[in-house]
Amino acid sequence: MQQTDGGCAVDPCLAGDSGCLDIAVETGSVGKRFDPRPGAKGWTLCSGQGLEITSDLDKDLCIDLRDVRSTADGGVVALTKLRSKSAWSDPNLPSGEYCLSICDDKDDHCAQGCKDSDCVTDDQTIRGNLDVVTKVPEPTGESD
């Protein structure tokens, strides 16, 4: 089993030998936002870490997650509904660069993704970049 660097992600939530990046979608005086915020270069996850998105909103949202280096099907990884007060996760993202958009679910059309799938934001979308990196585990001297 490959070891992972639990400290690689922003705000990692560790579970055994792996961790995840737990992103909350919250409301505030300026509208929807991610917590933790992605920062200038987005979030970084190590190989073996997953992504979890939780919502504290009383309405359904859409998750639009795309691999920016992939052209197959527009790089779609997930176009799915995030129900109010619930969570969604992807524990097995391969290394790469991703664009995460969250937008309001209008007329049950999450399968079409958020309006600006190229991650140019609009008033109804919040977005951020995910970089999933693979790290070669350092030898620990232990044998399995």
XYZ file of C-alpha atoms in Angstrom:
144
model
C 0.000 0.000 0.000
C 1.401 3.361 -0.979
C 1.989 5.754 1.843
C 0.673 9.267 1.558
C 1.831 12.626 2.792
C -1.078 13.742 4.959
C 0.345 17.240 5.203
C 0.179 17.883 1.478
C -3.428 19.019 1.297
C -4.789 22.200 2.742
C -6.644 21.343 5.947
C -6.232 17.568 5.554
C -8.659 15.328 7.382
C -6.612 12.247 8.063
C -8.124 8.784 8.104
C -5.621 6.003 8.660
C -2.922 6.141 6.009
C -4.788 8.540 3.755
C -6.384 11.946 4.001
C -8.802 14.133 2.167
C -9.292 17.758 1.365
C -12.590 18.708 2.970
C -14.084 21.742 1.255
C -17.193 23.328 2.695
C -19.573 25.491 0.683
C -20.849 28.224 2.951
C -22.897 31.395 2.743
C -21.911 34.806 3.936
C -22.507 38.469 3.254
C -20.745 38.109 -0.111
C -22.626 34.999 -1.221
C -21.359 31.439 -1.600
C -17.713 30.670 -0.844
C -15.333 27.770 -0.320
C -13.806 27.077 3.091
C -10.878 26.719 3.061
C -10.495 29.118 0.176
C -8.401 27.857 -2.733
C -5.858 30.653 -2.595
C -3.935 31.967 -5.592
C -2.759 28.528 -6.747
C -5.742 26.471 -5.703
C -5.624 23.429 -3.435
C -3.020 20.672 -3.544
C -3.688 17.021 -2.739
C -1.187 14.178 -2.613
C -1.683 10.869 -4.345
C -3.955 8.766 -2.173
C -5.855 11.729 -0.802
C -9.436 12.344 -1.777
C -11.783 15.260 -2.180
C -14.868 15.823 -0.062
C -17.341 18.662 -0.537
C -19.941 19.471 2.106
C -22.730 22.009 1.977
C -24.338 23.980 4.780
C -26.864 25.541 2.416
C -30.604 24.917 2.450
C -30.717 24.472 -1.327
C -29.356 22.006 -3.849
C -26.136 22.859 -5.685
C -24.326 21.420 -8.699
C -20.756 20.124 -8.632
C -18.796 20.554 -11.864
C -15.378 18.874 -11.579
C -13.215 18.688 -14.705
C -9.708 17.574 -15.591
C -8.224 20.628 -17.314
C -5.630 18.524 -19.184
C -8.178 16.122 -20.634
C -10.196 16.818 -23.759
C -12.251 13.620 -23.632
C -15.861 14.568 -22.904
C -14.664 18.052 -22.020
C -12.542 16.640 -19.219
C -15.646 15.788 -17.214
C -14.910 13.996 -13.953
C -18.210 14.701 -12.176
C -21.357 16.626 -13.038
C -23.585 15.865 -10.106
C -26.018 17.258 -7.570
C -24.970 18.237 -4.069
C -28.141 18.105 -2.016
C -28.750 20.651 0.718
C -26.948 19.944 3.992
C -25.147 16.913 2.542
C -21.733 15.817 1.278
C -20.121 14.372 -1.865
C -16.685 12.835 -2.206
C -14.245 11.428 -4.749
C -11.585 9.428 -2.898
C -9.587 8.382 -5.981
C -8.624 11.394 -8.088
C -5.630 10.575 -10.308
C -2.792 13.073 -10.425
C -3.511 16.114 -12.573
C -5.033 19.560 -12.608
C -8.725 19.964 -12.036
C -11.225 22.785 -12.089
C -13.953 22.675 -9.442
C -17.085 24.779 -9.895
C -20.096 24.948 -7.603
C -23.283 26.605 -8.824
C -26.971 26.786 -8.025
C -29.070 23.842 -9.208
C -31.564 25.427 -11.555
C -34.358 23.216 -12.877
C -32.497 19.989 -12.037
C -29.872 20.422 -14.768
C -26.677 19.410 -12.948
C -25.874 16.915 -15.716
C -25.162 19.919 -17.949
C -22.595 21.247 -15.497
C -22.165 24.809 -14.366
C -22.632 27.557 -16.920
C -18.937 28.375 -17.327
C -17.288 24.966 -17.441
C -13.987 26.528 -18.444
C -13.941 27.995 -14.938
C -14.559 31.582 -15.924
C -16.789 32.502 -13.043
C -20.190 34.157 -13.178
C -22.477 35.422 -10.435
C -23.906 31.977 -9.754
C -20.634 30.039 -9.691
C -17.737 29.722 -7.295
C -14.642 28.021 -8.596
C -11.170 26.847 -7.673
C -8.356 24.705 -8.974
C -7.203 21.381 -7.581
C -3.712 20.035 -8.192
C -3.383 16.339 -7.434
C 0.275 15.385 -7.176
C 1.914 11.998 -6.889
C 4.681 11.707 -4.321
C 7.010 8.758 -4.146
C 6.926 7.550 -0.547
C 10.216 7.682 1.280
C 11.514 4.331 2.548
C 10.686 3.857 6.204
C 12.837 0.785 6.824
C 9.775 -1.215 7.734
C 8.830 -4.369 5.880
C 5.325 -5.593 5.164
